[in-house]
Amino acid sequence: MKLAFTRRLRAALLVGALSIASLMVWSGMQNKDSTLEIRASRQGGSIPDGFYVWHHLDANGIRFKSITPLNNTLLVTFDSSAQSEAAKEVLNRTLPQGYVIAQQDGDKDALAWLSILRPDHNHLG
C-alpha cells in the first residue's frame, strides 16, 4: 500500500514539474518585444538625442518601453512589431538625413540559443 502511494506521489511531482517547466517556456516565448536600432550612417557620426526621439514618438501617439544608448546606437524598445513599424515610419520622416533605422525582433535571443544548440559542422579545429 505504501509503495503504491510513493509511486503516485513521484508521478504527481514529475507531472507538476513538467507542467511548471512548460508554463515557463511558454511564457518566455510570448514576449514579442520589438526594437528599433538607430545609428549614424557614417563612421564617427553621433546618435540622435533620446529626448528628440521621445518627443516625436510621443507627439505621434506611439508608446514605447525604453530608449537606451548602447555602443554608438540608440535602441528603442516597443511592446509589438506594429508599434515598431509605426515608429520607424515617423522617425524616417522626422530624423535628419544620415541615420539608419533597423528593426530587430524579440525572437533574437531565441535564435541565438538555437544557433548554439544546433549542430554545426563548419567549425575548424
PDB file of N, CA, C and O in Angstrom, residues 16-63:
ATOM      1  N   GLY A  16       3.808  17.661 -12.195  1.00  0.00           N
ATOM      2  CA  GLY A  16       3.802  19.049 -11.739  1.00  0.00           C
ATOM      3  C   GLY A  16       5.041  19.802 -12.201  1.00  0.00           C
ATOM      4  O   GLY A  16       4.955  20.940 -12.677  1.00  0.00           O
ATOM      5  N   ALA A  17       6.207  19.171 -12.086  1.00  0.00           N
ATOM      6  CA  ALA A  17       7.452  19.815 -12.513  1.00  0.00           C
ATOM      7  C   ALA A  17       7.447  20.055 -14.020  1.00  0.00           C
ATOM      8  O   ALA A  17       7.849  21.127 -14.492  1.00  0.00           O
ATOM      9  N   LEU A  18       6.980  19.093 -14.793  1.00  0.00           N
ATOM     10  CA  LEU A  18       6.899  19.267 -16.242  1.00  0.00           C
ATOM     11  C   LEU A  18       5.905  20.356 -16.622  1.00  0.00           C
ATOM     12  O   LEU A  18       6.137  21.131 -17.552  1.00  0.00           O
ATOM     13  N   SER A  19       4.813  20.440 -15.889  1.00  0.00           N
ATOM     14  CA  SER A  19       3.815  21.483 -16.158  1.00  0.00           C
ATOM     15  C   SER A  19       4.396  22.872 -15.885  1.00  0.00           C
ATOM     16  O   SER A  19       4.206  23.798 -16.680  1.00  0.00           O
ATOM     17  N   ILE A  20       5.091  23.010 -14.787  1.00  0.00           N
ATOM     18  CA  ILE A  20       5.695  24.303 -14.442  1.00  0.00           C
ATOM     19  C   ILE A  20       6.762  24.676 -15.472  1.00  0.00           C
ATOM     20  O   ILE A  20       6.823  25.822 -15.923  1.00  0.00           O
ATOM     21  N   ALA A  21       7.597  23.709 -15.867  1.00  0.00           N
ATOM     22  CA  ALA A  21       8.634  23.992 -16.868  1.00  0.00           C
ATOM     23  C   ALA A  21       7.997  24.389 -18.198  1.00  0.00           C
ATOM     24  O   ALA A  21       8.448  25.328 -18.849  1.00  0.00           O
ATOM     25  N   SER A  22       6.939  23.705 -18.595  1.00  0.00           N
ATOM     26  CA  SER A  22       6.251  24.045 -19.848  1.00  0.00           C
ATOM     27  C   SER A  22       5.656  25.442 -19.791  1.00  0.00           C
ATOM     28  O   SER A  22       5.723  26.199 -20.760  1.00  0.00           O
ATOM     29  N   LEU A  23       5.061  25.780 -18.664  1.00  0.00           N
ATOM     30  CA  LEU A  23       4.482  27.103 -18.488  1.00  0.00           C
ATOM     31  C   LEU A  23       5.544  28.196 -18.564  1.00  0.00           C
ATOM     32  O   LEU A  23       5.337  29.236 -19.194  1.00  0.00           O
ATOM     33  N   MET A  24       6.702  27.957 -17.978  1.00  0.00           N
ATOM     34  CA  MET A  24       7.789  28.940 -18.017  1.00  0.00           C
ATOM     35  C   MET A  24       8.305  29.116 -19.440  1.00  0.00           C
ATOM     36  O   MET A  24       8.558  30.237 -19.880  1.00  0.00           O
ATOM     37  N   VAL A  25       8.466  28.031 -20.177  1.00  0.00           N
ATOM     38  CA  VAL A  25       8.929  28.126 -21.566  1.00  0.00           C
ATOM     39  C   VAL A  25       7.902  28.858 -22.400  1.00  0.00           C
ATOM     40  O   VAL A  25       8.230  29.738 -23.194  1.00  0.00           O
ATOM     41  N   TRP A  26       6.634  28.524 -22.231  1.00  0.00           N
ATOM     42  CA  TRP A  26       5.567  29.167 -22.998  1.00  0.00           C
ATOM     43  C   TRP A  26       5.496  30.663 -22.699  1.00  0.00           C
ATOM     44  O   TRP A  26       5.369  31.476 -23.609  1.00  0.00           O
ATOM     45  N   SER A  27       5.597  31.045 -21.434  1.00  0.00           N
ATOM     46  CA  SER A  27       5.525  32.468 -21.090  1.00  0.00           C
ATOM     47  C   SER A  27       6.731  33.222 -21.637  1.00  0.00           C
ATOM     48  O   SER A  27       6.613  34.378 -22.041  1.00  0.00           O
ATOM     49  N   GLY A  28       7.882  32.590 -21.693  1.00  0.00           N
ATOM     50  CA  GLY A  28       9.055  33.222 -22.276  1.00  0.00           C
ATOM     51  C   GLY A  28       8.919  33.420 -23.772  1.00  0.00           C
ATOM     52  O   GLY A  28       9.425  34.375 -24.341  1.00  0.00           O
ATOM     53  N   MET A  29       8.208  32.530 -24.420  1.00  0.00           N
ATOM     54  CA  MET A  29       8.003  32.641 -25.857  1.00  0.00           C
ATOM     55  C   MET A  29       6.971  33.704 -26.201  1.00  0.00           C
ATOM     56  O   MET A  29       6.914  34.171 -27.333  1.00  0.00           O
ATOM     57  N   GLN A  30       6.155  34.104 -25.257  1.00  0.00           N
ATOM     58  CA  GLN A  30       5.115  35.091 -25.509  1.00  0.00           C
ATOM     59  C   GLN A  30       5.643  36.513 -25.548  1.00  0.00           C
ATOM     60  O   GLN A  30       4.939  37.426 -25.921  1.00  0.00           O
ATOM     61  N   ASN A  31       6.891  36.709 -25.166  1.00  0.00           N
ATOM     62  CA  ASN A  31       7.497  38.030 -25.181  1.00  0.00           C
ATOM     63  C   ASN A  31       7.776  38.427 -26.624  1.00  0.00           C
ATOM     64  O   ASN A  31       8.674  37.907 -27.253  1.00  0.00           O
ATOM     65  N   LYS A  32       7.010  39.334 -27.161  1.00  0.00           N
ATOM     66  CA  LYS A  32       7.123  39.732 -28.561  1.00  0.00           C
ATOM     67  C   LYS A  32       7.650  41.156 -28.691  1.00  0.00           C
ATOM     68  O   LYS A  32       7.211  41.906 -29.544  1.00  0.00           O
ATOM     69  N   ASP A  33       8.567  41.521 -27.823  1.00  0.00           N
ATOM     70  CA  ASP A  33       9.167  42.852 -27.912  1.00  0.00           C
ATOM     71  C   ASP A  33       9.783  43.061 -29.286  1.00  0.00           C
ATOM     72  O   ASP A  33      10.219  42.123 -29.934  1.00  0.00           O
ATOM     73  N   SER A  34       9.797  44.288 -29.694  1.00  0.00           N
ATOM     74  CA  SER A  34      10.435  44.666 -30.949  1.00  0.00           C
ATOM     75  C   SER A  34      11.289  45.896 -30.672  1.00  0.00           C
ATOM     76  O   SER A  34      10.897  46.769 -29.906  1.00  0.00           O
ATOM     77  N   THR A  35      12.444  45.951 -31.288  1.00  0.00           N
ATOM     78  CA  THR A  35      13.390  47.030 -31.025  1.00  0.00           C
ATOM     79  C   THR A  35      13.824  47.682 -32.327  1.00  0.00           C
ATOM     80  O   THR A  35      14.112  46.990 -33.298  1.00  0.00           O
ATOM     81  N   LEU A  36      13.875  48.995 -32.304  1.00  0.00           N
ATOM     82  CA  LEU A  36      14.469  49.745 -33.405  1.00  0.00           C
ATOM     83  C   LEU A  36      15.880  50.136 -32.989  1.00  0.00           C
ATOM     84  O   LEU A  36      16.107  50.595 -31.869  1.00  0.00           O
ATOM     85  N   GLU A  37      16.810  49.946 -33.897  1.00  0.00           N
ATOM     86  CA  GLU A  37      18.190  50.348 -33.669  1.00  0.00           C
ATOM     87  C   GLU A  37      18.481  51.530 -34.590  1.00  0.00           C
ATOM     88  O   GLU A  37      18.345  51.432 -35.801  1.00  0.00           O
ATOM     89  N   ILE A  38      18.849  52.653 -33.993  1.00  0.00           N
ATOM     90  CA  ILE A  38      19.139  53.863 -34.766  1.00  0.00           C
ATOM     91  C   ILE A  38      20.626  54.153 -34.629  1.00  0.00           C
ATOM     92  O   ILE A  38      21.153  54.238 -33.524  1.00  0.00           O
ATOM     93  N   ARG A  39      21.289  54.291 -35.766  1.00  0.00           N
ATOM     94  CA  ARG A  39      22.719  54.589 -35.753  1.00  0.00           C
ATOM     95  C   ARG A  39      23.060  55.536 -36.891  1.00  0.00           C
ATOM     96  O   ARG A  39      22.303  55.684 -37.838  1.00  0.00           O
ATOM     97  N   ALA A  40      24.197  56.180 -36.773  1.00  0.00           N
ATOM     98  CA  ALA A  40      24.664  57.093 -37.815  1.00  0.00           C
ATOM     99  C   ALA A  40      25.092  56.273 -39.026  1.00  0.00           C
ATOM    100  O   ALA A  40      25.670  55.197 -38.883  1.00  0.00           O
ATOM    101  N   SER A  41      24.786  56.797 -40.213  1.00  0.00           N
ATOM    102  CA  SER A  41      25.143  56.067 -41.427  1.00  0.00           C
ATOM    103  C   SER A  41      26.618  56.185 -41.760  1.00  0.00           C
ATOM    104  O   SER A  41      27.154  55.374 -42.502  1.00  0.00           O
ATOM    105  N   ARG A  42      27.299  57.181 -41.209  1.00  0.00           N
ATOM    106  CA  ARG A  42      28.725  57.371 -41.458  1.00  0.00           C
ATOM    107  C   ARG A  42      29.534  57.098 -40.206  1.00  0.00           C
ATOM    108  O   ARG A  42      29.086  57.375 -39.099  1.00  0.00           O
ATOM    109  N   GLN A  43      30.722  56.578 -40.420  1.00  0.00           N
ATOM    110  CA  GLN A  43      31.643  56.313 -39.311  1.00  0.00           C
ATOM    111  C   GLN A  43      31.922  57.611 -38.558  1.00  0.00           C
ATOM    112  O   GLN A  43      32.173  58.642 -39.166  1.00  0.00           O
ATOM    113  N   GLY A  44      31.858  57.570 -37.235  1.00  0.00           N
ATOM    114  CA  GLY A  44      32.158  58.735 -36.418  1.00  0.00           C
ATOM    115  C   GLY A  44      30.973  59.658 -36.196  1.00  0.00           C
ATOM    116  O   GLY A  44      31.088  60.639 -35.466  1.00  0.00           O
ATOM    117  N   GLY A  45      29.832  59.358 -36.822  1.00  0.00           N
ATOM    118  CA  GLY A  45      28.637  60.182 -36.605  1.00  0.00           C
ATOM    119  C   GLY A  45      28.045  59.922 -35.233  1.00  0.00           C
ATOM    120  O   GLY A  45      28.307  58.896 -34.604  1.00  0.00           O
ATOM    121  N   SER A  46      27.261  60.869 -34.746  1.00  0.00           N
ATOM    122  CA  SER A  46      26.664  60.708 -33.425  1.00  0.00           C
ATOM    123  C   SER A  46      25.232  60.190 -33.550  1.00  0.00           C
ATOM    124  O   SER A  46      24.579  60.360 -34.574  1.00  0.00           O
ATOM    125  N   ILE A  47      24.773  59.560 -32.488  1.00  0.00           N
ATOM    126  CA  ILE A  47      23.399  59.057 -32.469  1.00  0.00           C
ATOM    127  C   ILE A  47      22.457  60.219 -32.160  1.00  0.00           C
ATOM    128  O   ILE A  47      22.870  61.232 -31.590  1.00  0.00           O
ATOM    129  N   PRO A  48      21.189  60.089 -32.528  1.00  0.00           N
ATOM    130  CA  PRO A  48      20.254  61.177 -32.219  1.00  0.00           C
ATOM    131  C   PRO A  48      19.999  61.269 -30.718  1.00  0.00           C
ATOM    132  O   PRO A  48      20.189  60.311 -29.973  1.00  0.00           O
ATOM    133  N   ASP A  49      19.572  62.418 -30.295  1.00  0.00           N
ATOM    134  CA  ASP A  49      19.248  62.648 -28.892  1.00  0.00           C
ATOM    135  C   ASP A  49      18.007  61.837 -28.516  1.00  0.00           C
ATOM    136  O   ASP A  49      17.009  61.848 -29.242  1.00  0.00           O
ATOM    137  N   GLY A  50      18.058  61.132 -27.411  1.00  0.00           N
ATOM    138  CA  GLY A  50      16.933  60.318 -26.957  1.00  0.00           C
ATOM    139  C   GLY A  50      15.682  61.142 -26.695  1.00  0.00           C
ATOM    140  O   GLY A  50      14.562  60.708 -26.962  1.00  0.00           O
ATOM    141  N   PHE A  51      15.858  62.349 -26.176  1.00  0.00           N
ATOM    142  CA  PHE A  51      14.706  63.210 -25.922  1.00  0.00           C
ATOM    143  C   PHE A  51      14.043  63.624 -27.231  1.00  0.00           C
ATOM    144  O   PHE A  51      12.818  63.690 -27.316  1.00  0.00           O
ATOM    145  N   TYR A  52      14.825  63.879 -28.259  1.00  0.00           N
ATOM    146  CA  TYR A  52      14.304  64.234 -29.572  1.00  0.00           C
ATOM    147  C   TYR A  52      13.440  63.082 -30.121  1.00  0.00           C
ATOM    148  O   TYR A  52      12.332  63.297 -30.613  1.00  0.00           O
ATOM    149  N   VAL A  53      13.950  61.863 -30.008  1.00  0.00           N
ATOM    150  CA  VAL A  53      13.207  60.679 -30.465  1.00  0.00           C
ATOM    151  C   VAL A  53      11.940  60.519 -29.645  1.00  0.00           C
ATOM    152  O   VAL A  53      10.850  60.293 -30.182  1.00  0.00           O
ATOM    153  N   TRP A  54      12.059  60.615 -28.306  1.00  0.00           N
ATOM    154  CA  TRP A  54      10.900  60.501 -27.424  1.00  0.00           C
ATOM    155  C   TRP A  54       9.822  61.510 -27.808  1.00  0.00           C
ATOM    156  O   TRP A  54       8.641  61.172 -27.880  1.00  0.00           O
ATOM    157  N   HIS A  55      10.228  62.767 -28.033  1.00  0.00           N
ATOM    158  CA  HIS A  55       9.280  63.826 -28.355  1.00  0.00           C
ATOM    159  C   HIS A  55       8.491  63.498 -29.625  1.00  0.00           C
ATOM    160  O   HIS A  55       7.266  63.642 -29.659  1.00  0.00           O
ATOM    161  N   HIS A  56       9.157  63.053 -30.667  1.00  0.00           N
ATOM    162  CA  HIS A  56       8.477  62.771 -31.928  1.00  0.00           C
ATOM    163  C   HIS A  56       7.581  61.531 -31.836  1.00  0.00           C
ATOM    164  O   HIS A  56       6.498  61.504 -32.421  1.00  0.00           O
ATOM    165  N   LEU A  57       8.019  60.531 -31.090  1.00  0.00           N
ATOM    166  CA  LEU A  57       7.168  59.350 -30.918  1.00  0.00           C
ATOM    167  C   LEU A  57       5.929  59.705 -30.101  1.00  0.00           C
ATOM    168  O   LEU A  57       4.811  59.324 -30.448  1.00  0.00           O
ATOM    169  N   ASP A  58       6.125  60.458 -29.025  1.00  0.00           N
ATOM    170  CA  ASP A  58       5.011  60.856 -28.168  1.00  0.00           C
ATOM    171  C   ASP A  58       4.029  61.758 -28.914  1.00  0.00           C
ATOM    172  O   ASP A  58       2.817  61.600 -28.784  1.00  0.00           O
ATOM    173  N   ALA A  59       4.552  62.665 -29.717  1.00  0.00           N
ATOM    174  CA  ALA A  59       3.695  63.576 -30.472  1.00  0.00           C
ATOM    175  C   ALA A  59       2.834  62.833 -31.488  1.00  0.00           C
ATOM    176  O   ALA A  59       1.749  63.304 -31.851  1.00  0.00           O
ATOM    177  N   ASN A  60       3.274  61.653 -31.923  1.00  0.00           N
ATOM    178  CA  ASN A  60       2.514  60.852 -32.874  1.00  0.00           C
ATOM    179  C   ASN A  60       1.748  59.721 -32.203  1.00  0.00           C
ATOM    180  O   ASN A  60       1.218  58.836 -32.880  1.00  0.00           O
ATOM    181  N   GLY A  61       1.687  59.735 -30.873  1.00  0.00           N
ATOM    182  CA  GLY A  61       0.901  58.749 -30.125  1.00  0.00           C
ATOM    183  C   GLY A  61       1.494  57.357 -30.121  1.00  0.00           C
ATOM    184  O   GLY A  61       0.774  56.376 -29.912  1.00  0.00           O
ATOM    185  N   ILE A  62       2.783  57.240 -30.319  1.00  0.00           N
ATOM    186  CA  ILE A  62       3.430  55.928 -30.342  1.00  0.00           C
ATOM    187  C   ILE A  62       4.069  55.678 -28.981  1.00  0.00           C
ATOM    188  O   ILE A  62       4.930  56.424 -28.533  1.00  0.00           O
ATOM    189  N   ARG A  63       3.622  54.621 -28.325  1.00  0.00           N
ATOM    190  CA  ARG A  63       4.133  54.261 -26.999  1.00  0.00           C
ATOM    191  C   ARG A  63       5.333  53.334 -27.142  1.00  0.00           C
ATOM    192  O   ARG A  63       5.378  52.499 -28.038  1.00  0.00           O
TER     193      ARG A  63
END
